[in-house]
Structures are given as C-alpha cells and as structure tokens.
Amino acid sequence: GRTSANRSLLMLNIALFGPPGAGKGTQSEFLIEKYNLFYISTGDLLRKEIANHTKLGLEAQSIIASGGLVSDEIIVQIIEKTITDNPQSNGFLFDGFPRTYIQAYILEGLMLKLNTSLNCLISLAVPEEVSVERLMNRGMTSGRSDDNESVIRNRLKEYNQKTLPVLQFYRDKGIYVEVDGTAGIDQVHDRITEIIRNELSKSLFNVVLFG
Ligand code: AMP
C-alpha cells in the first residue's frame, strides 16, 4: 500500500566498504546510533556462530583463522534471516558485506524483497600499509586470532583479489562514494554525515514525487 511504499522509500540502507582496518567498525558505532539503523556485520555474525559452536561456525572457523573469505553460501545463510526478520527497521547498515560479486547480487535481491534498495556504498579508502599497521595495533587488544601479520597479509590479498573488484558494480549503479579513510575519526564521521544528509534529501524528494 501507499504507506508501506513510503516506508520503503524512506529506509536508509548503507554499506560500509573498505579493507580490514579501514575504520568500518568505528564509524558504524556512530552511524547506527545517529540514524537508528539495524547493524549487520557479517564478521560479527560469523564470530557469534563460532562462539556458539554451531555447524555453520564450525565450517567457517578455519577459513576465518587463515584470513580467507568464507563461502557465499554461508554468508547467504547468516544474512538472509537477519534481514528478513527485521523489515520494520529504519534501514540497515552493512559492515563487511558484500565482499564478492555474488554477495552484491544477493544483497540486491534481498533489498528488492523488502521493496527497498541500497542507497549508497561508502568506501573508506586507506593504503595497504596503513591497514596493516592499524590491524597489528588492534591485535594487541582485540583478542582476534586473525589480527596477526601473516593472516592480515592474506586478508588483504583476498580483499584485493575478490572484494575490490566489487566496487565497479556500485560505480556502474552510480551509488558509490569514496571517503579518505586516513583522515581523523571525526573528519571521516563528518564526511559520512554529509553523504547521508544528501541521500536523505534525495529519498524525501522521491517520496514527495512518487509516494
Ligand atoms: P571482519 O570482521 O569483517 O574483518 O571479518 C572477519 C573474517 O570473517 C574475514 O576475514 C572473513 O574470513 C570472514 N567474513 C566476514 N564477512 C565476510 C563476507 N561478507 N564474505 C566472506 N567472508 C567474510
């Protein structure tokens, strides 16, 4: 109906993109609060599966430990339920997803099912050496077994080979925005806020025209 169509148009769905250590998690914290978004980090969901000793967690565990990407099948299983269980949220914030072309298509389908779409993909750009340095530092306190140098190198290799090409998908759709991820936390925050403000005024415009 009219109301649910308006609702879908007003949903704010954002994906944060970037190499490990780009600051996606840090920026997510303020974004979910500020815009009341439902946070979906596939990395967090996988670590939860591992902690709960589920079949899925067991399957993913060794791949995560080596710094590889887990299969798209596993990702679909953890993400589909989370999205379809929360259709009434203000919108979704995706952190670390999509990471492959197949995942990008899966996301399209899931958004379509909710009568909505991804507003924009915000890429936090940082050079490889900055990523490595930040992750090594994080490793001293994160307790994450994949925050050590050889695994970090493999995560970056996977990122460059499989994830970086996904940017073209979003460039072609015209919803890709790049932010300098080496800037300070507050500066990155301000830049993202500016991007989202722009997105919100666009969707409000759509509601007025088509709602
Ligand atoms: P993250 O917390 O985003 O750094 O993810 C930690 C690890 O979980 C990655 O190195 C991958 O092994 C796995 N992972 C998380 N998200 C995905 C995804 N969307 N596709 C494939 N593997 C993922």
mmCIF file of C-alpha atoms and ligand atoms in Angstrom:
data_model
loop_
_atom_site.group_PDB
_atom_site.id
_atom_site.type_symbol
_atom_site.label_atom_id
_atom_site.label_comp_id
_atom_site.label_asym_id
_atom_site.label_seq_id
_atom_site.Cartn_x
_atom_site.Cartn_y
_atom_site.Cartn_z
ATOM 1 C CA GLY A 1 0.000 0.000 0.000
ATOM 2 C CA ARG A 2 0.839 3.669 -0.048
ATOM 3 C CA THR A 3 2.166 3.717 3.493
ATOM 4 C CA SER A 4 4.469 0.749 3.134
ATOM 5 C CA ALA A 5 5.733 2.095 -0.190
ATOM 6 C CA ASN A 6 6.574 5.371 1.547
ATOM 7 C CA ARG A 7 8.261 3.496 4.332
ATOM 8 C CA SER A 8 10.438 1.563 1.925
ATOM 9 C CA LEU A 9 11.400 4.721 0.082
ATOM 10 C CA LEU A 10 12.399 6.263 3.394
ATOM 11 C CA MET A 11 14.527 3.374 4.538
ATOM 12 C CA LEU A 12 18.190 4.280 4.707
ATOM 13 C CA ASN A 13 20.373 1.376 3.635
ATOM 14 C CA ILE A 14 24.098 1.940 3.682
ATOM 15 C CA ALA A 15 27.066 -0.350 3.125
ATOM 16 C CA LEU A 16 30.487 0.491 4.531
ATOM 17 C CA PHE A 17 33.212 -0.812 2.291
ATOM 18 C CA GLY A 18 36.978 -0.916 2.673
ATOM 19 C CA PRO A 19 39.927 -3.121 3.573
ATOM 20 C CA PRO A 20 40.242 -4.589 7.047
ATOM 21 C CA GLY A 21 41.366 -1.806 9.368
ATOM 22 C CA ALA A 22 39.770 0.981 7.312
ATOM 23 C CA GLY A 23 37.601 2.047 10.260
ATOM 24 C CA LYS A 24 34.280 0.464 9.251
ATOM 25 C CA GLY A 25 33.510 -0.779 12.755
ATOM 26 C CA THR A 26 34.452 2.535 14.373
ATOM 27 C CA GLN A 27 32.294 4.579 12.006
ATOM 28 C CA SER A 28 29.430 2.071 12.295
ATOM 29 C CA GLU A 29 29.088 2.783 16.005
ATOM 30 C CA PHE A 30 28.107 6.410 15.469
ATOM 31 C CA LEU A 31 26.032 5.714 12.348
ATOM 32 C CA ILE A 32 23.734 3.131 13.925
ATOM 33 C CA GLU A 33 23.137 5.460 16.839
ATOM 34 C CA LYS A 34 22.645 8.633 14.841
ATOM 35 C CA TYR A 35 20.310 7.173 12.225
ATOM 36 C CA ASN A 36 18.823 4.334 14.252
ATOM 37 C CA LEU A 37 19.949 1.697 11.764
ATOM 38 C CA PHE A 38 19.991 -2.056 12.138
ATOM 39 C CA TYR A 39 23.652 -3.101 12.156
ATOM 40 C CA ILE A 40 24.748 -6.124 10.170
ATOM 41 C CA SER A 41 28.406 -7.107 10.347
ATOM 42 C CA THR A 42 28.929 -10.484 8.710
ATOM 43 C CA GLY A 43 32.227 -10.793 10.591
ATOM 44 C CA ASP A 44 30.441 -10.331 13.952
ATOM 45 C CA LEU A 45 27.699 -12.765 12.924
ATOM 46 C CA LEU A 46 30.306 -15.375 11.978
ATOM 47 C CA ARG A 47 32.211 -14.906 15.239
ATOM 48 C CA LYS A 48 28.924 -15.393 17.087
ATOM 49 C CA GLU A 49 28.322 -18.654 15.196
ATOM 50 C CA ILE A 50 31.815 -19.800 16.178
ATOM 51 C CA ALA A 51 31.299 -18.847 19.835
ATOM 52 C CA ASN A 52 28.016 -20.785 19.846
ATOM 53 C CA HIS A 53 29.681 -23.822 18.286
ATOM 54 C CA THR A 54 27.077 -24.076 15.542
ATOM 55 C CA LYS A 55 27.565 -26.220 12.448
ATOM 56 C CA LEU A 56 27.981 -23.052 10.422
ATOM 57 C CA GLY A 57 30.538 -21.666 12.857
ATOM 58 C CA LEU A 58 32.490 -24.875 12.680
ATOM 59 C CA GLU A 59 32.567 -24.665 8.882
ATOM 60 C CA ALA A 60 33.719 -21.034 8.906
ATOM 61 C CA GLN A 61 36.269 -21.238 11.708
ATOM 62 C CA SER A 62 39.388 -22.444 9.901
ATOM 63 C CA ILE A 63 38.787 -20.185 6.913
ATOM 64 C CA ILE A 64 38.494 -17.117 9.137
ATOM 65 C CA ALA A 65 41.593 -18.183 11.058
ATOM 66 C CA SER A 66 43.585 -18.293 7.813
ATOM 67 C CA GLY A 67 42.252 -14.941 6.590
ATOM 68 C CA GLY A 68 40.299 -16.286 3.625
ATOM 69 C CA LEU A 69 36.743 -15.375 2.661
ATOM 70 C CA VAL A 70 34.096 -17.836 3.769
ATOM 71 C CA SER A 71 31.803 -19.175 1.049
ATOM 72 C CA ASP A 72 28.953 -17.114 -0.342
ATOM 73 C CA GLU A 73 26.588 -19.947 0.690
ATOM 74 C CA ILE A 74 27.496 -19.474 4.339
ATOM 75 C CA ILE A 75 27.110 -15.699 4.062
ATOM 76 C CA VAL A 76 23.638 -16.019 2.487
ATOM 77 C CA GLN A 77 22.552 -18.272 5.326
ATOM 78 C CA ILE A 78 23.586 -15.823 8.048
ATOM 79 C CA ILE A 79 22.437 -12.663 6.312
ATOM 80 C CA GLU A 80 19.082 -13.583 4.793
ATOM 81 C CA LYS A 81 17.428 -14.404 8.092
ATOM 82 C CA THR A 82 18.758 -11.253 9.762
ATOM 83 C CA ILE A 83 17.392 -9.025 7.004
ATOM 84 C CA THR A 84 14.004 -10.658 6.587
ATOM 85 C CA ASP A 85 13.479 -10.811 10.372
ATOM 86 C CA ASN A 86 13.859 -7.015 10.626
ATOM 87 C CA PRO A 87 11.773 -5.466 7.840
ATOM 88 C CA GLN A 88 10.498 -2.694 10.121
ATOM 89 C CA SER A 89 13.878 -1.150 10.847
ATOM 90 C CA ASN A 90 14.726 2.393 9.758
ATOM 91 C CA GLY A 91 17.286 0.848 7.496
ATOM 92 C CA PHE A 92 20.331 -1.390 7.508
ATOM 93 C CA LEU A 93 23.983 -0.658 7.929
ATOM 94 C CA PHE A 94 26.133 -3.337 6.332
ATOM 95 C CA ASP A 95 29.701 -3.666 7.574
ATOM 96 C CA GLY A 96 31.996 -6.003 5.681
ATOM 97 C CA PHE A 97 29.287 -7.110 3.268
ATOM 98 C CA PRO A 98 29.095 -7.507 0.283
ATOM 99 C CA ARG A 99 32.620 -8.800 -0.287
ATOM 100 C CA THR A 100 32.127 -10.619 -3.623
ATOM 101 C CA TYR A 101 30.132 -10.042 -6.807
ATOM 102 C CA ILE A 102 27.763 -12.852 -5.861
ATOM 103 C CA GLN A 103 27.113 -11.223 -2.488
ATOM 104 C CA ALA A 104 26.386 -7.919 -4.248
ATOM 105 C CA TYR A 105 23.688 -9.639 -6.331
ATOM 106 C CA ILE A 106 22.326 -11.401 -3.257
ATOM 107 C CA LEU A 107 22.004 -8.057 -1.500
ATOM 108 C CA GLU A 108 20.122 -6.632 -4.486
ATOM 109 C CA GLY A 109 17.615 -9.492 -4.262
ATOM 110 C CA LEU A 110 17.137 -9.192 -0.511
ATOM 111 C CA MET A 111 16.549 -5.425 -0.711
ATOM 112 C CA LEU A 112 14.081 -5.917 -3.536
ATOM 113 C CA LYS A 113 12.137 -8.392 -1.404
ATOM 114 C CA LEU A 114 11.679 -5.615 1.176
ATOM 115 C CA ASN A 115 10.634 -3.185 -1.556
ATOM 116 C CA THR A 116 13.758 -1.133 -0.950
ATOM 117 C CA SER A 117 17.322 -0.741 -2.210
ATOM 118 C CA LEU A 118 20.833 0.130 -1.113
ATOM 119 C CA ASN A 119 21.122 3.946 -1.024
ATOM 120 C CA CYS A 120 24.871 4.065 -1.189
ATOM 121 C CA LEU A 121 28.076 2.213 -0.695
ATOM 122 C CA ILE A 122 30.623 4.275 1.205
ATOM 123 C CA SER A 123 34.180 3.192 0.635
ATOM 124 C CA LEU A 124 36.770 4.059 3.280
ATOM 125 C CA ALA A 125 39.986 4.252 1.299
ATOM 126 C CA VAL A 126 43.262 3.529 3.099
ATOM 127 C CA PRO A 127 46.603 2.368 1.696
ATOM 128 C CA GLU A 128 47.671 -1.194 2.448
ATOM 129 C CA GLU A 129 50.434 -0.256 4.889
ATOM 130 C CA VAL A 130 48.028 1.817 6.975
ATOM 131 C CA SER A 131 45.671 -1.187 7.168
ATOM 132 C CA VAL A 132 48.475 -3.477 8.294
ATOM 133 C CA GLU A 133 49.692 -1.032 10.939
ATOM 134 C CA ARG A 134 46.197 -0.436 12.349
ATOM 135 C CA LEU A 135 45.378 -4.156 12.456
ATOM 136 C CA MET A 136 48.669 -5.005 14.148
ATOM 137 C CA ASN A 137 47.890 -2.389 16.794
ATOM 138 C CA ARG A 138 44.337 -3.658 17.169
ATOM 139 C CA GLY A 139 45.703 -7.195 17.514
ATOM 140 C CA MET A 140 47.362 -6.259 20.790
ATOM 141 C CA THR A 141 43.959 -5.731 22.431
ATOM 142 C CA SER A 142 41.270 -7.232 20.165
ATOM 143 C CA GLY A 143 41.879 -10.843 21.082
ATOM 144 C CA ARG A 144 41.114 -11.666 17.450
ATOM 145 C CA SER A 145 43.241 -14.533 16.248
ATOM 146 C CA ASP A 146 43.163 -13.113 12.709
ATOM 147 C CA ASP A 147 44.819 -9.834 13.735
ATOM 148 C CA ASN A 148 48.389 -11.097 13.244
ATOM 149 C CA GLU A 149 50.730 -10.222 10.413
ATOM 150 C CA SER A 150 50.625 -13.312 8.183
ATOM 151 C CA VAL A 151 46.832 -13.603 8.440
ATOM 152 C CA ILE A 152 46.488 -9.847 7.893
ATOM 153 C CA ARG A 153 48.505 -10.145 4.677
ATOM 154 C CA ASN A 154 46.186 -12.900 3.465
ATOM 155 C CA ARG A 155 43.062 -10.898 4.354
ATOM 156 C CA LEU A 156 44.431 -8.009 2.286
ATOM 157 C CA LYS A 157 45.245 -10.354 -0.603
ATOM 158 C CA GLU A 158 41.671 -11.657 -0.547
ATOM 159 C CA TYR A 159 40.403 -8.089 -0.353
ATOM 160 C CA ASN A 160 42.434 -7.007 -3.382
ATOM 161 C CA GLN A 161 41.535 -10.064 -5.462
ATOM 162 C CA LYS A 162 37.875 -10.650 -4.629
ATOM 163 C CA THR A 163 36.434 -7.636 -2.848
ATOM 164 C CA LEU A 164 37.963 -4.581 -4.512
ATOM 165 C CA PRO A 165 36.509 -5.518 -7.951
ATOM 166 C CA VAL A 166 33.001 -5.309 -6.416
ATOM 167 C CA LEU A 167 33.402 -1.514 -6.381
ATOM 168 C CA GLN A 168 32.830 -1.470 -10.129
ATOM 169 C CA PHE A 169 29.353 -2.955 -9.615
ATOM 170 C CA TYR A 170 28.426 0.047 -7.451
ATOM 171 C CA ARG A 171 30.229 2.566 -9.676
ATOM 172 C CA ASP A 172 28.076 1.326 -12.547
ATOM 173 C CA LYS A 173 24.950 1.749 -10.428
ATOM 174 C CA GLY A 174 26.059 5.263 -9.506
ATOM 175 C CA ILE A 175 25.798 4.726 -5.745
ATOM 176 C CA TYR A 176 29.490 4.517 -4.898
ATOM 177 C CA VAL A 177 31.108 7.247 -2.769
ATOM 178 C CA GLU A 178 34.723 7.289 -1.622
ATOM 179 C CA VAL A 179 35.947 8.820 1.612
ATOM 180 C CA ASP A 180 39.575 9.310 2.673
ATOM 181 C CA GLY A 181 39.879 6.746 5.453
ATOM 182 C CA THR A 182 43.265 8.061 6.613
ATOM 183 C CA ALA A 183 41.649 11.263 7.909
ATOM 184 C CA GLY A 184 40.839 11.509 11.624
ATOM 185 C CA ILE A 185 37.817 9.668 13.048
ATOM 186 C CA ASP A 186 35.860 12.935 13.426
ATOM 187 C CA GLN A 187 36.664 14.101 9.913
ATOM 188 C CA VAL A 188 35.567 10.774 8.408
ATOM 189 C CA HIS A 189 32.449 10.959 10.565
ATOM 190 C CA ASP A 190 31.644 14.470 9.230
ATOM 191 C CA ARG A 191 32.183 13.428 5.636
ATOM 192 C CA ILE A 192 29.877 10.398 6.032
ATOM 193 C CA THR A 193 27.230 12.562 7.708
ATOM 194 C CA GLU A 194 27.366 14.899 4.718
ATOM 195 C CA ILE A 195 26.913 11.980 2.296
ATOM 196 C CA ILE A 196 23.956 10.619 4.262
ATOM 197 C CA ARG A 197 22.307 14.023 4.561
ATOM 198 C CA ASN A 198 22.446 14.207 0.793
ATOM 199 C CA GLU A 199 20.949 10.696 0.493
ATOM 200 C CA LEU A 200 18.111 11.534 2.874
ATOM 201 C CA SER A 201 17.145 14.642 0.954
ATOM 202 C CA LYS A 202 17.107 12.566 -2.246
ATOM 203 C CA SER A 203 14.755 9.952 -0.762
ATOM 204 C CA LEU A 204 12.482 12.607 0.715
ATOM 205 C CA PHE A 205 12.264 14.109 -2.761
ATOM 206 C CA ASN A 206 11.273 10.688 -4.131
ATOM 207 C CA VAL A 207 8.508 10.335 -1.567
ATOM 208 C CA VAL A 208 7.130 13.749 -2.472
ATOM 209 C CA LEU A 209 7.204 12.917 -6.166
ATOM 210 C CA PHE A 210 6.153 9.265 -6.169
ATOM 211 C CA GLY A 211 4.917 8.415 -2.679
HETATM 212 P P1 AMP B 1 35.608 -8.835 9.542
HETATM 213 O O1 AMP B 1 35.146 -8.846 10.954
HETATM 214 O O2 AMP B 1 34.674 -8.102 8.637
HETATM 215 O O3 AMP B 1 37.023 -8.345 9.412
HETATM 216 O O4 AMP B 1 35.597 -10.345 9.042
HETATM 217 C C1 AMP B 1 36.441 -11.319 9.642
HETATM 218 C C2 AMP B 1 36.523 -12.549 8.744
HETATM 219 O O5 AMP B 1 35.206 -13.117 8.579
HETATM 220 C C3 AMP B 1 37.001 -12.285 7.326
HETATM 221 O O6 AMP B 1 38.414 -12.286 7.241
HETATM 222 C C4 AMP B 1 36.367 -13.438 6.572
HETATM 223 O O7 AMP B 1 37.075 -14.637 6.806
HETATM 224 C C5 AMP B 1 35.028 -13.578 7.249
HETATM 225 N N1 AMP B 1 33.992 -12.737 6.600
HETATM 226 C C6 AMP B 1 33.320 -11.695 7.150
HETATM 227 N N2 AMP B 1 32.422 -11.174 6.300
HETATM 228 C C7 AMP B 1 32.523 -11.908 5.161
HETATM 229 C C8 AMP B 1 31.859 -11.854 3.900
HETATM 230 N N3 AMP B 1 30.907 -10.936 3.637
HETATM 231 N N4 AMP B 1 32.205 -12.772 2.967
HETATM 232 C C9 AMP B 1 33.148 -13.704 3.221
HETATM 233 N N5 AMP B 1 33.820 -13.798 4.378
HETATM 234 C C10 AMP B 1 33.507 -12.911 5.353
#
